[in-house]
Coordinates of C-alpha atoms in Angstrom, one line a residue:
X37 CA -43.3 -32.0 -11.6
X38 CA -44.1 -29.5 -9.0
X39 CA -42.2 -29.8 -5.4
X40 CA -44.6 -29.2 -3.0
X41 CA -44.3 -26.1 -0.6
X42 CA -43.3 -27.2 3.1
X43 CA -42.0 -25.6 6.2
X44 CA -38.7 -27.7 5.7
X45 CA -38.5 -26.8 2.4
X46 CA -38.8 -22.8 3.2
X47 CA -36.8 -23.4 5.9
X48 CA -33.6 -24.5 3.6
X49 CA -34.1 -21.6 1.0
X50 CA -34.4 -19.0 4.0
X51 CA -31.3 -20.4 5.6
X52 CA -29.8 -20.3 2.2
X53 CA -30.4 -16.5 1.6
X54 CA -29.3 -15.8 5.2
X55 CA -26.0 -17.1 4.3
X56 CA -25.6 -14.9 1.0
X57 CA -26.6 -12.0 3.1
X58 CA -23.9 -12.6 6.0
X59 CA -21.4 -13.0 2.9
X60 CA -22.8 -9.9 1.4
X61 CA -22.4 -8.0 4.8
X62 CA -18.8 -9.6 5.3
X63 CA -17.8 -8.1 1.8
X64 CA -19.1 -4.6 2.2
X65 CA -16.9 -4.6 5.8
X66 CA -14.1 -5.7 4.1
X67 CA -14.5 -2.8 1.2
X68 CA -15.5 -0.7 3.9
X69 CA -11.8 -1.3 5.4
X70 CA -9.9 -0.4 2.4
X71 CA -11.5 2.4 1.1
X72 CA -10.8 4.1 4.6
X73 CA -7.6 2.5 3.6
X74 CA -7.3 4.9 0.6
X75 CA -8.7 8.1 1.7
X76 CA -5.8 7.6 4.4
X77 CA -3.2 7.4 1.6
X78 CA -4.8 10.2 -0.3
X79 CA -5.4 12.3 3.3
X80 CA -1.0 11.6 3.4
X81 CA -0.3 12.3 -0.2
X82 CA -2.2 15.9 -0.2
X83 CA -0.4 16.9 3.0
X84 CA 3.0 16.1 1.6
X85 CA 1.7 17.8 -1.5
X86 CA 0.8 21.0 0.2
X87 CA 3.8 20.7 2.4
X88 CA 5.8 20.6 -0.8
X89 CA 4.0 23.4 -2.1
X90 CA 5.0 25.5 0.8
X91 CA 8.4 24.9 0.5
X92 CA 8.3 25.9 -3.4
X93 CA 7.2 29.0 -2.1
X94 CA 9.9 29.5 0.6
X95 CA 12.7 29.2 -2.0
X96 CA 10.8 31.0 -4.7
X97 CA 10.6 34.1 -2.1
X98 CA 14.7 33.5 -1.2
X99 CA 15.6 33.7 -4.7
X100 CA 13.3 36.6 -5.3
X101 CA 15.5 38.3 -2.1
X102 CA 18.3 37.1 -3.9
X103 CA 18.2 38.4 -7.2
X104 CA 17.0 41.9 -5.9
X105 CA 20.3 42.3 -3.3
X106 CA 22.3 41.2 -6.7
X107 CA 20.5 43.7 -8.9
X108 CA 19.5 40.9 -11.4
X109 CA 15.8 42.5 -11.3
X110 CA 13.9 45.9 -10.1
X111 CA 10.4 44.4 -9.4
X112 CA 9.0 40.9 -7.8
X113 CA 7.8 38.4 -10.4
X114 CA 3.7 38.2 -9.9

């Protein structure tokens, strides 16, 4: 039995798929939100990486100065 096509019936289905698509749009904001969420964490993580890092370097450099006033080595490690 076919349903026949009407302006009320068109009507419905359109208002249907503009629903999905304000639920699609509300999702993609929403996952839009956290993934600036996480590239804010990983922004914070590779600064306190690189800040550690630094500091590695700073007391690989003092021990270097170190073991050269004690006469433990001759030359700087590479």
């Amino acid at each position: 039995m076919t349903e026949k096509v009407t302006n009320e019936l068109m009507y419905g289905v359109l208002k249907k798929i503009q629903g999905d698509v304000l639920l699609l749009k509300e999702g993609q904001r929403e996952a839009r939100v956290e993934v600036a969420a996480v590239r804010g964490h990983m922004l914070a993580i590779q600064t306190d990486v690189a800040k550690l890092y630094s500091k590695v370097t700073g007391i690989e450099l003092r021990l270097e100065h170190i073991e050269r006033r004690l006469d433990i080595i001759t030359e700087p490690a590479s």
